[in-house]
CSV table of C-alpha atoms in Angstrom, one decimal:
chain,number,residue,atom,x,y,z
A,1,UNK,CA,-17.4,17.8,-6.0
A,2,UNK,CA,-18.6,19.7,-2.8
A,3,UNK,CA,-16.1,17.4,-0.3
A,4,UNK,CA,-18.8,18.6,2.8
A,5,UNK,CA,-15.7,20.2,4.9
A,6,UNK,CA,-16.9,23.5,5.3
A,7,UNK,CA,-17.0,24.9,9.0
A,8,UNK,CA,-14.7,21.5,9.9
A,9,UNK,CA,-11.2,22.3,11.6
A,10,UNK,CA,-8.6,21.0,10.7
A,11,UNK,CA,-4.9,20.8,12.0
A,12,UNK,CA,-2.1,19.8,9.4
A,13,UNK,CA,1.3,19.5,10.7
A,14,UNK,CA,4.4,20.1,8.7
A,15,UNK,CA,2.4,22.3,6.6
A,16,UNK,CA,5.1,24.8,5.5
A,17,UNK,CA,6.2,23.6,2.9
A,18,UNK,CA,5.5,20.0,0.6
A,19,UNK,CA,2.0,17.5,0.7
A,20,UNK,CA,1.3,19.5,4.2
A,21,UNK,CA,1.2,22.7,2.3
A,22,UNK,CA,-0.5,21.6,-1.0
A,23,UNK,CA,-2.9,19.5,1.9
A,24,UNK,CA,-3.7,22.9,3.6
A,25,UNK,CA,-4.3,25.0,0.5
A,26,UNK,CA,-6.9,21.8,-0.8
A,27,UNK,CA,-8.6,22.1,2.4
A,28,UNK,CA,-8.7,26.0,2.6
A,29,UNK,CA,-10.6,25.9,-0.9
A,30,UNK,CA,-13.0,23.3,0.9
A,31,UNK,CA,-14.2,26.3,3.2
A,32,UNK,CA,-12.6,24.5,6.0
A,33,UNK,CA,-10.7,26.0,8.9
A,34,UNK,CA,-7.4,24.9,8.7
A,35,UNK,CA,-4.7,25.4,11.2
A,36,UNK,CA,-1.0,25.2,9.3
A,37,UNK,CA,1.9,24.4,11.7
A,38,UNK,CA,5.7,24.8,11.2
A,39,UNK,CA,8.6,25.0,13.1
A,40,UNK,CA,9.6,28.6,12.7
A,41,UNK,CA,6.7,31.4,12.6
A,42,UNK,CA,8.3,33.0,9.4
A,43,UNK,CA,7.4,30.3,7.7
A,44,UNK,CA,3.9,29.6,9.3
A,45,UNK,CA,3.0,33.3,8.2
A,46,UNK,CA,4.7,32.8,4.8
A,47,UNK,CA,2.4,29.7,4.2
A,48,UNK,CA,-0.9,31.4,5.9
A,49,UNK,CA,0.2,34.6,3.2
A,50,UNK,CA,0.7,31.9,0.0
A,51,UNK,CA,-3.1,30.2,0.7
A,52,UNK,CA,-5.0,33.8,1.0
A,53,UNK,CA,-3.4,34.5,-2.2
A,54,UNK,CA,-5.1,31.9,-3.6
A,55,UNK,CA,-8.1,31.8,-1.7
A,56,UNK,CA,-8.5,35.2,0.1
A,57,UNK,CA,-11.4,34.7,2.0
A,58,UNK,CA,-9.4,31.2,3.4
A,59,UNK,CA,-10.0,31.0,7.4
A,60,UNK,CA,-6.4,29.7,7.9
A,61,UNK,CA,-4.4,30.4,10.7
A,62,UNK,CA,-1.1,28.9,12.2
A,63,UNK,CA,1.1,28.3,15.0
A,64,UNK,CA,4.6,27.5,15.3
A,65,UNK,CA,5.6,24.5,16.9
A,66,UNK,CA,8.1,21.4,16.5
A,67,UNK,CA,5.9,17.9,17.0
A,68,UNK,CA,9.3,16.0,16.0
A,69,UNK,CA,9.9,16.1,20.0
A,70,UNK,CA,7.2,16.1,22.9
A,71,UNK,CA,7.4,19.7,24.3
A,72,UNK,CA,6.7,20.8,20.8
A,73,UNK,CA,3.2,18.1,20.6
A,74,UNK,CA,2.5,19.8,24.0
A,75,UNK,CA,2.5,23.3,22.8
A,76,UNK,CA,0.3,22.5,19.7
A,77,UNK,CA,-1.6,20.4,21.3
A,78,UNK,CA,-2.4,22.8,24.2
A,79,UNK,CA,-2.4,25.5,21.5
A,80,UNK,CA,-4.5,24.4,19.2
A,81,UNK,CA,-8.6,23.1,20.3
A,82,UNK,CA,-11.4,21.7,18.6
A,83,UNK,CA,-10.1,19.7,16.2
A,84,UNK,CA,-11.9,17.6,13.9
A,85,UNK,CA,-9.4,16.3,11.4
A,86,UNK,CA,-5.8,15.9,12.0
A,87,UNK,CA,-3.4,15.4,9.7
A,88,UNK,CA,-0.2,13.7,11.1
A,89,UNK,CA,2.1,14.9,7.6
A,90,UNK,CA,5.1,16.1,9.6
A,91,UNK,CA,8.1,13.9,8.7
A,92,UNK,CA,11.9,14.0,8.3
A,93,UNK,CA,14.1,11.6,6.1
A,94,UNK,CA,17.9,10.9,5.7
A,95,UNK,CA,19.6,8.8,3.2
A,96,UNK,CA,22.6,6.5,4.7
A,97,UNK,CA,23.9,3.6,4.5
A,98,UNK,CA,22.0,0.6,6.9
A,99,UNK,CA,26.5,0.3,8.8
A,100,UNK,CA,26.6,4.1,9.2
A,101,UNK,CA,22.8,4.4,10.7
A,102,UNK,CA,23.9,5.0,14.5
A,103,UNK,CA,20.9,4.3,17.6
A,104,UNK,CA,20.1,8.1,17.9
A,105,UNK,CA,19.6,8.3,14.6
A,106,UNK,CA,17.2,5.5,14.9
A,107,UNK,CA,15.6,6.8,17.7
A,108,UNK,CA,15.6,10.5,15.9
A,109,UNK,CA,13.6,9.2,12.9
A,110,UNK,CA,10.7,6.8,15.2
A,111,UNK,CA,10.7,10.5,17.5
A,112,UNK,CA,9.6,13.1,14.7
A,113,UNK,CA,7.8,10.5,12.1
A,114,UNK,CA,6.0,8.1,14.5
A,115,UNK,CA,5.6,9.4,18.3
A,116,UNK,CA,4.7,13.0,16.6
A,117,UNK,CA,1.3,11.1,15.2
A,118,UNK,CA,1.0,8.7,18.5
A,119,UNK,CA,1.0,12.1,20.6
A,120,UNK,CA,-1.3,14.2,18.7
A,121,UNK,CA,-3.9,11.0,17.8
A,122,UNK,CA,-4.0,10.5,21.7
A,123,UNK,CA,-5.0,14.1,22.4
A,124,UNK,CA,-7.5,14.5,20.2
A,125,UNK,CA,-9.1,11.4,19.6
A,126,UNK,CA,-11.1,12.2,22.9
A,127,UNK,CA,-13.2,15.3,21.7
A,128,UNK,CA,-13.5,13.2,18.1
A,129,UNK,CA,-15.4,10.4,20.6
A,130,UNK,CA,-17.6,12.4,21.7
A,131,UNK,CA,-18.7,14.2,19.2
A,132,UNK,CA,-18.9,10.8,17.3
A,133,UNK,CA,-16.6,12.1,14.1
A,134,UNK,CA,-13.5,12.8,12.8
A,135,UNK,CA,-11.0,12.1,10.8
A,136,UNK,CA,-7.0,11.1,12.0
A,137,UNK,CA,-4.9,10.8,8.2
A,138,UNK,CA,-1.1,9.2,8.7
A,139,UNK,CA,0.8,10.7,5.5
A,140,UNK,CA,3.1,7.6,4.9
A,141,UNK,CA,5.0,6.1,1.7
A,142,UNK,CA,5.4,3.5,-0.3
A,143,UNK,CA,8.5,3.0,1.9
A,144,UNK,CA,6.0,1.6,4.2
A,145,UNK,CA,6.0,-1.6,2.1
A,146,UNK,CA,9.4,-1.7,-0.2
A,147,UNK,CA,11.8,-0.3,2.3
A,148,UNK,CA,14.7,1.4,0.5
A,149,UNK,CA,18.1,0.2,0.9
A,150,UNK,CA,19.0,3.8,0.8
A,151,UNK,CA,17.8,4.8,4.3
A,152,UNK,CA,16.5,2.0,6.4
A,153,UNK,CA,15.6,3.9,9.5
A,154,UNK,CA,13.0,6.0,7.8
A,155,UNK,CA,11.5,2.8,5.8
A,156,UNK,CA,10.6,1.5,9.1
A,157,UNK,CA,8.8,4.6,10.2
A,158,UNK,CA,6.9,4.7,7.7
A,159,UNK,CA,5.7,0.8,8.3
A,160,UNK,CA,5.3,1.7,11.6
A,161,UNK,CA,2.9,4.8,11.1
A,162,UNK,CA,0.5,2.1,8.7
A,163,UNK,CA,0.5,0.0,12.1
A,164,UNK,CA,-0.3,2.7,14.3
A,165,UNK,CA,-2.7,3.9,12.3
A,166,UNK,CA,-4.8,0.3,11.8
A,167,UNK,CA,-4.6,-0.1,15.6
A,168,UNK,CA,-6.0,3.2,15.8
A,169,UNK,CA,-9.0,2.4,13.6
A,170,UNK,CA,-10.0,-0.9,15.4
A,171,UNK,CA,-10.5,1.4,18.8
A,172,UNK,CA,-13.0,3.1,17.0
A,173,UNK,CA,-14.8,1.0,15.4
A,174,UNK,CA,-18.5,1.6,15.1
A,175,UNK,CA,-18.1,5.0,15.5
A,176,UNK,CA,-18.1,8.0,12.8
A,177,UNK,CA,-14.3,8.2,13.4
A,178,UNK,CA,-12.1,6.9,10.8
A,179,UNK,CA,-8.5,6.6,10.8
A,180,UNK,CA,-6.5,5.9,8.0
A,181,UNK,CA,-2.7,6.4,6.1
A,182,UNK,CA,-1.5,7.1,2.8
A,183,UNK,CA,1.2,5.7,1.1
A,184,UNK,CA,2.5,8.3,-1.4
A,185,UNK,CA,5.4,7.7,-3.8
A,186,UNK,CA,8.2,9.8,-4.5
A,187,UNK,CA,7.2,13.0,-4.6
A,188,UNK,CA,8.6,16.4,-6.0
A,189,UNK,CA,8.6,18.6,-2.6
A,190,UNK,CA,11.2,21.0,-1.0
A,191,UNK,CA,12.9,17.9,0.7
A,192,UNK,CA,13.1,15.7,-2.3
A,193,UNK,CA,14.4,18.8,-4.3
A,194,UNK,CA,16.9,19.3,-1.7
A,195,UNK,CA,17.9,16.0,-1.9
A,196,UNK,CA,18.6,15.7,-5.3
A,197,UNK,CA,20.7,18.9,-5.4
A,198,UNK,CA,22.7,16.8,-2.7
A,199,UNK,CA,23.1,13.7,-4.4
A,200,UNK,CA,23.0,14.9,-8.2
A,201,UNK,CA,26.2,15.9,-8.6
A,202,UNK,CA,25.3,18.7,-11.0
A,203,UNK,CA,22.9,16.8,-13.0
A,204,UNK,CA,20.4,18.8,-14.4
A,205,UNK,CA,16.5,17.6,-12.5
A,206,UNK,CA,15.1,16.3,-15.9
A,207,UNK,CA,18.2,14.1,-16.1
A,208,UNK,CA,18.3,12.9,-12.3
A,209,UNK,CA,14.3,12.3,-12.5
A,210,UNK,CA,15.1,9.5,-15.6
A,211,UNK,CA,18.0,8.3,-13.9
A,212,UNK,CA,15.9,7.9,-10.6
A,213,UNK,CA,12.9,6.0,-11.6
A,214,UNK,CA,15.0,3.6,-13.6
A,215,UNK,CA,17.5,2.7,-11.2
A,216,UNK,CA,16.5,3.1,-7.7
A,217,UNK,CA,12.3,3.2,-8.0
A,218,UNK,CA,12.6,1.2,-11.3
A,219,UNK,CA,9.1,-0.2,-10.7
A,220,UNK,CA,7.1,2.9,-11.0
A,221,UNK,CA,4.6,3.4,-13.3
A,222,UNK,CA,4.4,6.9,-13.5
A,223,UNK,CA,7.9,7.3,-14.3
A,224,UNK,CA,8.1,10.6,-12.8
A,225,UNK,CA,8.3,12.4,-9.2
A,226,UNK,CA,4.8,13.1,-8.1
A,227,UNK,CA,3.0,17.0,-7.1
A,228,UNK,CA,2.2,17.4,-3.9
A,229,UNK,CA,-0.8,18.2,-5.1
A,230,UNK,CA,-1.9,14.7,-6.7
A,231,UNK,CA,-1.3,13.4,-3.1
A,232,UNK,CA,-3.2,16.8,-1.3
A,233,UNK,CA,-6.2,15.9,-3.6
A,234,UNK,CA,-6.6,12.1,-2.0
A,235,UNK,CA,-5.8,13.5,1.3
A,236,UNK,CA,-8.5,16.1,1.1
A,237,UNK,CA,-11.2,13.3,0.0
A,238,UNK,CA,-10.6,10.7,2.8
A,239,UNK,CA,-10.8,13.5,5.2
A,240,UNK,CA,-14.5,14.3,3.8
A,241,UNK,CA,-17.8,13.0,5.5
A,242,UNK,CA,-17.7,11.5,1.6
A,243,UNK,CA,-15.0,8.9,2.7
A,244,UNK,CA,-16.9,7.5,5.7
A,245,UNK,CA,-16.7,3.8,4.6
A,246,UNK,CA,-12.9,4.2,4.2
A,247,UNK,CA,-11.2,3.0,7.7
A,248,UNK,CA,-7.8,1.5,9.0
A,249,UNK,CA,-6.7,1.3,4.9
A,250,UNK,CA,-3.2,2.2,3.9
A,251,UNK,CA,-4.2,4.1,0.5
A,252,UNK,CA,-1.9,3.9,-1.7
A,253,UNK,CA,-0.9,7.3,-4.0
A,254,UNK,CA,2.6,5.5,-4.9
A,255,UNK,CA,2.4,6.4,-8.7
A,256,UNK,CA,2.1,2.6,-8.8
A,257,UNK,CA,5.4,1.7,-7.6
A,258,UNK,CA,4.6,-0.8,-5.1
A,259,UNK,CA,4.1,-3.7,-7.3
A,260,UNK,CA,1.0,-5.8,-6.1
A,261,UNK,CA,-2.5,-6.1,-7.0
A,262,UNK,CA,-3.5,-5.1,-3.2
């Protein structure tokens, strides 16, 4: 399917590594222009290297900048013009207890995963106005609706981005702007693998994947970790002129772990 994105430009953050990567690499194949962004420029170059191996005529490019703080939005956002999709992917989570959660930690987690979207959705939203398109994507999770009693703080970022992101999409209502989030499930990416080598206690990943998804997400119904790039390939669609009746949903690519109907 020919998603129409060719010649659009696109800005992914957190696209290192994970669903920003695999998001990038779907979009590059699209013949868009797609802008990856990191913290560190060895990694942004590493990234921009792994796509053209791919996809060698890719127009990729990249910049190094961290949106988990303001200066870092600034910099991107002053770095980086004539966006017509963003992608607000970037996101950091930390298991701990709900007693052991201090405020900064609160405060850390609502910075980087929420306020890194608000910031970048404020700047560009403007141009996307006048041109009368674009596409704003929150990457969320199903921790958006079941928060997990394993890390509290991050649940309710990931509710919050779903609100931002509906209020978002009723300012532009009538308009061929759409704004939208997805809730992905648990998915297999550098952070998640990182996790379980801290919290697997030597247990090999085949093991630790059963163990997972029948104690902690026991309602899943794919019964394994996602790919980043079953989650890229819904990401790529609702940023396509394709998706344009698709606006202020939270679309759910959970694996079916959120139990409801709706």
């Amino acid at each position: 399917m020919d998603l129409q994105l060719e010649g659009k430009k696109v800005l992914v953050t957190g696209s290192t590594a994970g669903i920003g990567f695999a998001t990038a690499r779907a979009l590059a194949a699209e013949s868009a222009s797609v802008v990856v962004n990191g913290r560190g420029q060895e990694r942004v170059n590493a990234a921009i290297h792994e796509i053209r191996k791919v996809h060698p005529n890719a127009n990729v490019s990249g910049i190094a900048s961290d949106v988990s703080n303001a200066a870092g939005c600034a910099k991107l956002a002053e770095a980086v013009t004539g966006i017509d999709i963003l992608i607000n992917n970037m996101g950091i989570f930390e298991p701990k207890p709900f007693e052991e959660i201090p405020d900064e930690d609160w405060l850390r987690l609502f910075e980087a995963n929420v306020m890194s979207g608000v910031r970048l959705s404020r700047h560009y939203l403007p141009r996307m106005r006048e041109k009368n398109w674009g596409r704003i994507l929150f990457v969320s999770s199903e921790s958006a609706v079941q928060i997990p009693a394993e890390m509290v703080h991050y649940g309710m970022t990931k509710t919050a981005q779903v609100a931002v992101a509906r209020g978002i999409a009723e300012t532009v209502a009538g308009t061929g702007i759409t704004v939208n989030s997805v809730l992905a499930g648990p998915t297999l990416s550098e952070g998640v693998e990182a996790f379980i080598s801290q919290t697997g206690s030597g247990v090999a990943p085949a093991a630790f994947e059963a163990e997972f998804f029948k104690t902690v997400r026991p309602t899943s119904l794919l019964k394994r970790f996602e790919t980043t790039d079953e989650v890229a390939s819904t990401i790529a669609y609702l940023c396509s002129p394709l998706a344009s009746a698709t606006n202020g949903a939270a679309i759910r690519v959970d694996g079916g772990v959120v139990r409801a109907i709706l």
